[in-house]
Each structure stands twice: as C-alpha cells, then as structure tokens.
Short mmCIF file of C-alpha atoms in Angstrom, two decimals:
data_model
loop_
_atom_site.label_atom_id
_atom_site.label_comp_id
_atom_site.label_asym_id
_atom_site.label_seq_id
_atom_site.Cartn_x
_atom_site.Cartn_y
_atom_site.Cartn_z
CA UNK M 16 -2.49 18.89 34.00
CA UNK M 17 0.33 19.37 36.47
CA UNK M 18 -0.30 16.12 38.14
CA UNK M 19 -0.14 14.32 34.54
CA UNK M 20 2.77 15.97 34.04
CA UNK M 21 5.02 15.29 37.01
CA UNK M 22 4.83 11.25 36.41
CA UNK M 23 6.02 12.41 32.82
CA UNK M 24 8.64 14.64 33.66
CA UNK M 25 9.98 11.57 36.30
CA UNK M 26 10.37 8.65 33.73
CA UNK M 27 12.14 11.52 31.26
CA UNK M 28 14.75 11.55 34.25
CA UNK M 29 14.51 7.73 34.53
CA UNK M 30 15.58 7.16 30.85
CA UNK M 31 18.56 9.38 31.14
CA UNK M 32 19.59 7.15 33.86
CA UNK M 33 18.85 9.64 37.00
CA UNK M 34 17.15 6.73 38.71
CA UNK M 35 17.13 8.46 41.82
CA UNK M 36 15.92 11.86 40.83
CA UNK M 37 12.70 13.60 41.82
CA UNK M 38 10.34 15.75 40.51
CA UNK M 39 8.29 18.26 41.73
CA UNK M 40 5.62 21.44 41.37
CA UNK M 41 4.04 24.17 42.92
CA UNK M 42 1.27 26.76 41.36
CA UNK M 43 1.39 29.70 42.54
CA UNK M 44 3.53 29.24 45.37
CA UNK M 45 1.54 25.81 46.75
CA UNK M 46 2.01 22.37 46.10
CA UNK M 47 -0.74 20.51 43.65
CA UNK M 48 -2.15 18.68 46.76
CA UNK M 49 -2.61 21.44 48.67
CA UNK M 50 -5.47 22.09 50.36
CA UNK M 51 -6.06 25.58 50.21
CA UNK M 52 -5.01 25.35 46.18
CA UNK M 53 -8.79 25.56 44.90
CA UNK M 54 -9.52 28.61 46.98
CA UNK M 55 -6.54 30.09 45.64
CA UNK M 56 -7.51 29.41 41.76
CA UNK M 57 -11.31 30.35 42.16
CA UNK M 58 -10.15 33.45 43.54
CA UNK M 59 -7.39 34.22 40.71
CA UNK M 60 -8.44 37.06 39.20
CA UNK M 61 -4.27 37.02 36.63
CA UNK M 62 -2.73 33.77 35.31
CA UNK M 63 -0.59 31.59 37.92
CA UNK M 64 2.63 30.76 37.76
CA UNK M 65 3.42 27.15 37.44
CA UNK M 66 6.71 25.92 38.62
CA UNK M 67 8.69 21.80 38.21
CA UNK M 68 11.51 21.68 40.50
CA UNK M 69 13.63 18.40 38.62
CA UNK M 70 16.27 17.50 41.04
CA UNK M 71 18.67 14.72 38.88
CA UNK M 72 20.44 13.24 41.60
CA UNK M 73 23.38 11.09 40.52
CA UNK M 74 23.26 9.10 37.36
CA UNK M 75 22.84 5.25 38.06
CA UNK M 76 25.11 2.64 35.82
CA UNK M 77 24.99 -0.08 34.00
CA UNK M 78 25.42 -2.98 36.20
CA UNK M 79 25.11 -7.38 36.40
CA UNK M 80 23.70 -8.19 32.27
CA UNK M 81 23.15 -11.21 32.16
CA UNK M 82 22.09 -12.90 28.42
CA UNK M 83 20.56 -16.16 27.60
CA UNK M 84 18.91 -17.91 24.95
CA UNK M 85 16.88 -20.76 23.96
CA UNK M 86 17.92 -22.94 23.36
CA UNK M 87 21.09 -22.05 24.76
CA UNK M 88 23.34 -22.47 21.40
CA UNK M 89 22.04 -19.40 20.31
CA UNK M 90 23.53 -17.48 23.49
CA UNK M 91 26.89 -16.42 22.09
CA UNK M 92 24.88 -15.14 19.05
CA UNK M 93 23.03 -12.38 21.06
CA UNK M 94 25.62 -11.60 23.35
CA UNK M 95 28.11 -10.27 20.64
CA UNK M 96 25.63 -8.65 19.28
CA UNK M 97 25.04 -6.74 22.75
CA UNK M 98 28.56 -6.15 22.85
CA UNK M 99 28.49 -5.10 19.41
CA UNK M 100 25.29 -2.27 20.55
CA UNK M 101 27.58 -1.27 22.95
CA UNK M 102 26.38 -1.76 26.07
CA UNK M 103 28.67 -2.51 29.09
CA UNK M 104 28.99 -2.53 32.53
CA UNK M 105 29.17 0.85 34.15
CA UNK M 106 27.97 2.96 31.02
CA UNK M 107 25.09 5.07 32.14
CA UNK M 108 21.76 3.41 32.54
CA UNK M 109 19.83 4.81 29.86
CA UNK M 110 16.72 3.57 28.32
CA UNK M 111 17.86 4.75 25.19
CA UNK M 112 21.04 2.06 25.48
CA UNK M 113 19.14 -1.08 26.74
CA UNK M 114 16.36 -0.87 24.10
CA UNK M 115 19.25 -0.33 21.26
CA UNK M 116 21.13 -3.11 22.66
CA UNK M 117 17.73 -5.44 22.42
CA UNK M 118 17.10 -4.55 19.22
CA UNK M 119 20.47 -5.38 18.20
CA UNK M 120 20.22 -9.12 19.93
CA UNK M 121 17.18 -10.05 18.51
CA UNK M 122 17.95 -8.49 14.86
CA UNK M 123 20.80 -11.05 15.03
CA UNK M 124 18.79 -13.95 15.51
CA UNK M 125 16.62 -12.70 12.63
CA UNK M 126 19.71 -12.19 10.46
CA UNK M 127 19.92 -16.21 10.99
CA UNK M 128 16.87 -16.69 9.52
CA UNK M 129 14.12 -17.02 12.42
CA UNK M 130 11.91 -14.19 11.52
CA UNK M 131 9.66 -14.68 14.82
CA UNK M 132 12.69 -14.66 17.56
CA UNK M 133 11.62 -12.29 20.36
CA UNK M 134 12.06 -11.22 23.77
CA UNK M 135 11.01 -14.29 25.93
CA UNK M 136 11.85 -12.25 29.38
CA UNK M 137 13.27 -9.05 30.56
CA UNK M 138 13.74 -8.58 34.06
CA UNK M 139 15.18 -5.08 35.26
CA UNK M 140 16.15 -4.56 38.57
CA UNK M 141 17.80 -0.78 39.70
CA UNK M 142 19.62 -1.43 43.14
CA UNK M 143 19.56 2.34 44.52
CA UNK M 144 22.21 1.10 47.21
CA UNK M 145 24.99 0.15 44.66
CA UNK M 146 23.30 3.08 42.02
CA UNK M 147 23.19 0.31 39.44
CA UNK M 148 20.95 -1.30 36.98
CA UNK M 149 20.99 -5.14 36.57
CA UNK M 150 19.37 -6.37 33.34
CA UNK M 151 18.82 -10.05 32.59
CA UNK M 152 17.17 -11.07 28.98
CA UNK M 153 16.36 -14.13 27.47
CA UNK M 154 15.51 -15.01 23.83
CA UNK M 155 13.38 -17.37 21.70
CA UNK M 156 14.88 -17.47 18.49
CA UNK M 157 11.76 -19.23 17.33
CA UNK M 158 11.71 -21.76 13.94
CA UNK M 159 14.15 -21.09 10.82
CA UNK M 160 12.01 -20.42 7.64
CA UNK M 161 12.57 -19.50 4.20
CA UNK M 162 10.39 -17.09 2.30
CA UNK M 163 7.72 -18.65 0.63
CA UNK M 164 6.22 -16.82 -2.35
CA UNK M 165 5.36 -13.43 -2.40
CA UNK M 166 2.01 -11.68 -2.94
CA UNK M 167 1.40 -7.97 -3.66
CA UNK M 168 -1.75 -6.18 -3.31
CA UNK M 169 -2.86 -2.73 -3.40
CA UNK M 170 -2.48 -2.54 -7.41
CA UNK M 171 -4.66 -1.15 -9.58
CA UNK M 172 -2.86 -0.73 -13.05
CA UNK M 173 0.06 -2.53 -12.70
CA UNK M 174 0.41 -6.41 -14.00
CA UNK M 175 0.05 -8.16 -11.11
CA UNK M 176 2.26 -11.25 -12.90
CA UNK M 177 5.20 -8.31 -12.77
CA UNK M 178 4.93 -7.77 -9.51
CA UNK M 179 4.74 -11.32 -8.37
CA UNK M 180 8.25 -12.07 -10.52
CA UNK M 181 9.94 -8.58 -9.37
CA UNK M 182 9.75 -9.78 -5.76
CA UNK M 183 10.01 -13.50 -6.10
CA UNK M 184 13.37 -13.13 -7.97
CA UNK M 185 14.74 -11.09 -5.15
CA UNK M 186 13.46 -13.58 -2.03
CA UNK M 187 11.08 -16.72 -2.91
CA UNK M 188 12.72 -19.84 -1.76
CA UNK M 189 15.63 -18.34 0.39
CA UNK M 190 16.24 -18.27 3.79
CA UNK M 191 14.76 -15.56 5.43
CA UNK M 192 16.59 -12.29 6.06
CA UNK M 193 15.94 -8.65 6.81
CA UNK M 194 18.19 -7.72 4.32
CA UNK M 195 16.34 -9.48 1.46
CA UNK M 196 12.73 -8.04 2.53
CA UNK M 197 14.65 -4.90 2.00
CA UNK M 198 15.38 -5.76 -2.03
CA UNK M 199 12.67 -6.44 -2.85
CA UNK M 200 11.01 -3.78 -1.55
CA UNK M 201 13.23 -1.23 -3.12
CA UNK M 202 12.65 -3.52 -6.24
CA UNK M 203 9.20 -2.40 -6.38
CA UNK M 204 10.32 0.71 -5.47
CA UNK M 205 12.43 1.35 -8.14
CA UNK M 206 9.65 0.38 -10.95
CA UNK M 207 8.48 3.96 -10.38
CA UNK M 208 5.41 3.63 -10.34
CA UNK M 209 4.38 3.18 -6.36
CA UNK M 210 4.20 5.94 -3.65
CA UNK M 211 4.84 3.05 -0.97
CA UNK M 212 5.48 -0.33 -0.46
CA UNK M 213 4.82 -1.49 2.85
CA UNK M 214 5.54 -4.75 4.12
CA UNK M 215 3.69 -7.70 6.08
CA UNK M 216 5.35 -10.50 7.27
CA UNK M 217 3.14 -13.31 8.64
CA UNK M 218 3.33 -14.27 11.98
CA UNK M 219 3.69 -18.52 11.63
CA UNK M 220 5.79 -20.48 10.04
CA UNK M 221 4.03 -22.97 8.03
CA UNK M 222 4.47 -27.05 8.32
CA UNK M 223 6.67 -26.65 5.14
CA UNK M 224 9.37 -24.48 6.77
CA UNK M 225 8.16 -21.02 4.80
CA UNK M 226 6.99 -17.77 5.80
CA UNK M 227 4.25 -15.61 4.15
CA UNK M 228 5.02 -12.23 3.05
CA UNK M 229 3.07 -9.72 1.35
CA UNK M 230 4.05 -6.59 -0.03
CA UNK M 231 1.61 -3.88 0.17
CA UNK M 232 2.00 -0.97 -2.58
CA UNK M 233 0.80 2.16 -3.20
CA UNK M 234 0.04 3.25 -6.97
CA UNK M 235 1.36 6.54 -7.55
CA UNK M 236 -0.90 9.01 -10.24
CA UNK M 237 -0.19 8.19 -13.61
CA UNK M 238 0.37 11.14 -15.48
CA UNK M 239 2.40 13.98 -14.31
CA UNK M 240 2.82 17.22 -16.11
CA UNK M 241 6.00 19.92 -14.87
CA UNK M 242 8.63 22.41 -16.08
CA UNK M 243 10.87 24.91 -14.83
CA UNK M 244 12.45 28.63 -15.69
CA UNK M 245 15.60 29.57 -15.42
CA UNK M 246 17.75 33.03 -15.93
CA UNK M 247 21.29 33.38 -16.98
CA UNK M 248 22.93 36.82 -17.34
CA UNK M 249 25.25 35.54 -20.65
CA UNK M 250 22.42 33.89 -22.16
CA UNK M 251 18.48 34.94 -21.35
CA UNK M 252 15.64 33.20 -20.23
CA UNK M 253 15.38 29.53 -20.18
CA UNK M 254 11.99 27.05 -20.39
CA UNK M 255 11.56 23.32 -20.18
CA UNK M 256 8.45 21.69 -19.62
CA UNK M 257 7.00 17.51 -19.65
CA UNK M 258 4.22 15.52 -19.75
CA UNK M 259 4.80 11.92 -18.02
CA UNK M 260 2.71 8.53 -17.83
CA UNK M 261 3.97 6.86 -15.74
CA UNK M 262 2.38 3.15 -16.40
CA UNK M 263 1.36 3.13 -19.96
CA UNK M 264 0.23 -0.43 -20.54
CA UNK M 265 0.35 -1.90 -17.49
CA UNK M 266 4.09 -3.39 -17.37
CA UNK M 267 5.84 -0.26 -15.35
CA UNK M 268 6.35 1.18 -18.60
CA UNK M 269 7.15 5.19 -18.72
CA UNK M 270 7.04 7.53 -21.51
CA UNK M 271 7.76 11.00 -21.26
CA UNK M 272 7.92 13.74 -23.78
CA UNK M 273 10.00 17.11 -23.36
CA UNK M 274 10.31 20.51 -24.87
CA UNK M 275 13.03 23.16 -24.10
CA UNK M 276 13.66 26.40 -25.07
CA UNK M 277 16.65 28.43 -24.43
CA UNK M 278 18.94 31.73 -25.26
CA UNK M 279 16.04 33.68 -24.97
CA UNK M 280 17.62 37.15 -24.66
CA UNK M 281 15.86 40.57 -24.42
CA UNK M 282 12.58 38.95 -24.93
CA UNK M 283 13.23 38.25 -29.26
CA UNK M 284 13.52 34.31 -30.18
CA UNK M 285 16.22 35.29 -33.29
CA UNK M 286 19.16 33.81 -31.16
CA UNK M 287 16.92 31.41 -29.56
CA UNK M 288 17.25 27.46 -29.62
CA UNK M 289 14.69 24.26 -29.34
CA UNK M 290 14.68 21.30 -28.03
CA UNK M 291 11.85 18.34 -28.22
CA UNK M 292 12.18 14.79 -27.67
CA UNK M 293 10.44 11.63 -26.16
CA UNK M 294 11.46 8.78 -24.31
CA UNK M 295 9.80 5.15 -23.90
CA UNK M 296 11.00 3.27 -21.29
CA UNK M 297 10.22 -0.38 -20.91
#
C-alpha cells in the first residue's frame, strides 16, 4: 500500500506545479525497500507507524506555449481562447491550468460548429534547468456540420411525435453548437416529466454535412402524492396535501389536485378555513 501510494502522492505534487519535488516513506522507522522490513512486521506484536516525507521543492512555471492548428486559419481562434483560459507565461505550472486552458481551445472550435475538433498533439516538456514547463498543442478542428434531426429514446409514456418536435424546433437544421444541445435538452427538461436527459452526439459527420444526435431521457414516476404541516403562533395549525400525474395522456400533460386547511387553533375547526382546487395543465 505504501509503495502505491508514494507514485500517488508524487504526481499530486506534479499537478501543483512542484515538478521537482520528492516523496518519500518509512514504516516504522525503515524505508519500504528495506531489507530487514519483513522481519520487522512479522515480529510486530502493536500497529506501525507509517510516515510520507513530501519535500515541494520550488514551484516550476509556465514557460515556451506554443499553439497551432489545422489547418492553420483556425490558429488565432484557439489561441485567444488560451489567452482567454488564462494561461501565460510564468504562471505556475499546474495541471489544473493547462487542462482548463485545452478545454477552452477546443470548446472554441466547437462553438464554430465542428463538433469532432480535438487534440491532434500535445507535447509537454518540463526543463528542470530553467524550472519551466514548455507546452506545444495542435488542433484538428475536424468538418463543420449542422444538426441533423433529432431522435429520443428511453420513453415509455410520452408521445414520441412530442418529443421529436420539442427538440427539433430548438436544433434540427442549424449549425452545430454546444449551446443549442443545451436547449434542447433543458426543453425536455422542462416538460416535467423526465428524471434525465442525457445526450449522444455521434461521432461522423455524414456525406450531407449533418450530425446525429440523440437525446436519451429518463421517465420520471407518474403519479406523486405529498403535503406539508405548518404552525403559526397567531393562527394554529396548518395542512396542505396533493395528488399529481404527471403525464396524463401521453402529451406532457399534468394535473394536480390540492386541498388546504388552515386557522386551525386549539385543536376546534369553528375558525377554521378550506381550500380545494385542481389544475390541468396542457
């Protein structure tokens, strides 16, 4: 466990920036390589103390980025976007930073509409003489598509012909973009009737220029029964309670009925009042 744990405990220095640093452990008193550590243990008659040593060192910077794309009209994109992320020269090297920073560059080129642009190289190099990290990326934006039309799956109740025009309102047709996968996600969402909606993006382009996408839901349960109690000094005991379905016909309809009672006071209903209604919402 100790030897598992000292390659851990090193790249947890490593991503703070403390290229240099070292790591190390003894159990009771020796180190885990030790010869004479499994006579020790067979012989332990208490529990041993284990002990990591983590010696930081000085944090290394950010040093030579270098950014590139292809092809290469797409370089300015990604490098204001890495300025954008925040990462300069000098700033500490954290792993933390870089991966933001490449997140950033390629969400940009997605934000153009090329939902498969990726990483097409990454080479790190940390230069212990200079205390420095040099990073040099390049990026494949990859084809521009626009969204071709959606499917959902997962339903069991719900009109599948609803679904279909809920999310192809929101994306079918336009060029593709994070931000529109988003809508209509929360537009199935927001039918209330779904405990997720996951979604799949395909990984091609077709020969027409469009990308599959599926949306994946969840159906929550259809009926739902609560209530609550409540006590105020001035006026007594309080009561509500509901009964919910959630998907009556099909169509993300909801109809819930209500009862309240109030001004209950000293346990007598003369002062009391009621309340009852329904609502159908299509």
């Amino acid at each position: 466990r100790v030897r598992a744990d000292l390659p851990r405990l090193q790249e947890a220095l490593r991503a703070e920036g403390y290229w240099g640093g070292q790591v190390s452990a003894t159990i009771d008193g020796l180190a885990p390589d030790d010869p004479a550590l499994a006579a020790r243990l067979q012989s332990a008659t208490a529990p041993v103390a284990v002990a990591f040593t983590l010696t930081p060192g000085p944090r290394y910077g950010i040093g030579r980025v270098t950014i590139s794309a292809e092809p290469a009209e797409f370089g300015p994109v990604v490098r204001d976007a890495a300025r954008q992320a925040g990462l300069t020269e000098g700033d500490p090297a954290r792993a933390e930073a870089v991966l933001a920073a490449e997140t950033a560059m390629r969400d940009a080129l997605r934000n153009l509409g090329h939902p498969l642009a990726a990483v097409a190289g990454r080479d790190v190099t940390v230069d212990h003489d200079r205390r420095a990290m040099d990073i040099a990326w390049r990026f494949a934006p990859g084809p521009r598509a626009r969204f071709a039309a959606p499917t959902v799956t997962g339903q069991d109740r719900t009109d599948t012909g609803l679904l279909r025009r809920t999310t192809a309102r929101q994306i079918e047709g336009q060029d593709y973009s994070p931000a529109a996968v988003e809508r209509a996600r929360r537009a199935l969402v927001s039918l209330g009737v779904f405990d997720s909606v996951r979604v799949e993006a395909g990984t091609t382009v077709g020969a027409d220029g469009t990308l599959p996408i599926a949306f994946v839901v969840s159906e929550r349960p259809l009926r739902a029964v609560g209530g609550s109690v409540a006590y105020e000094t001035n006026f007594g005991l309080a009561v509500s309670l509901f009964w919910e379905h959630r998907n009556l016909w099909g169509g993300a309809e909801r109809l819930r009925l209500e009862a309240e009672a109030s001004r209950i006071s000293d346990g007598t209903f003369g002062n009391a009042t009621y309340r009852s209604f329904a609502t159908l919402t299509l």
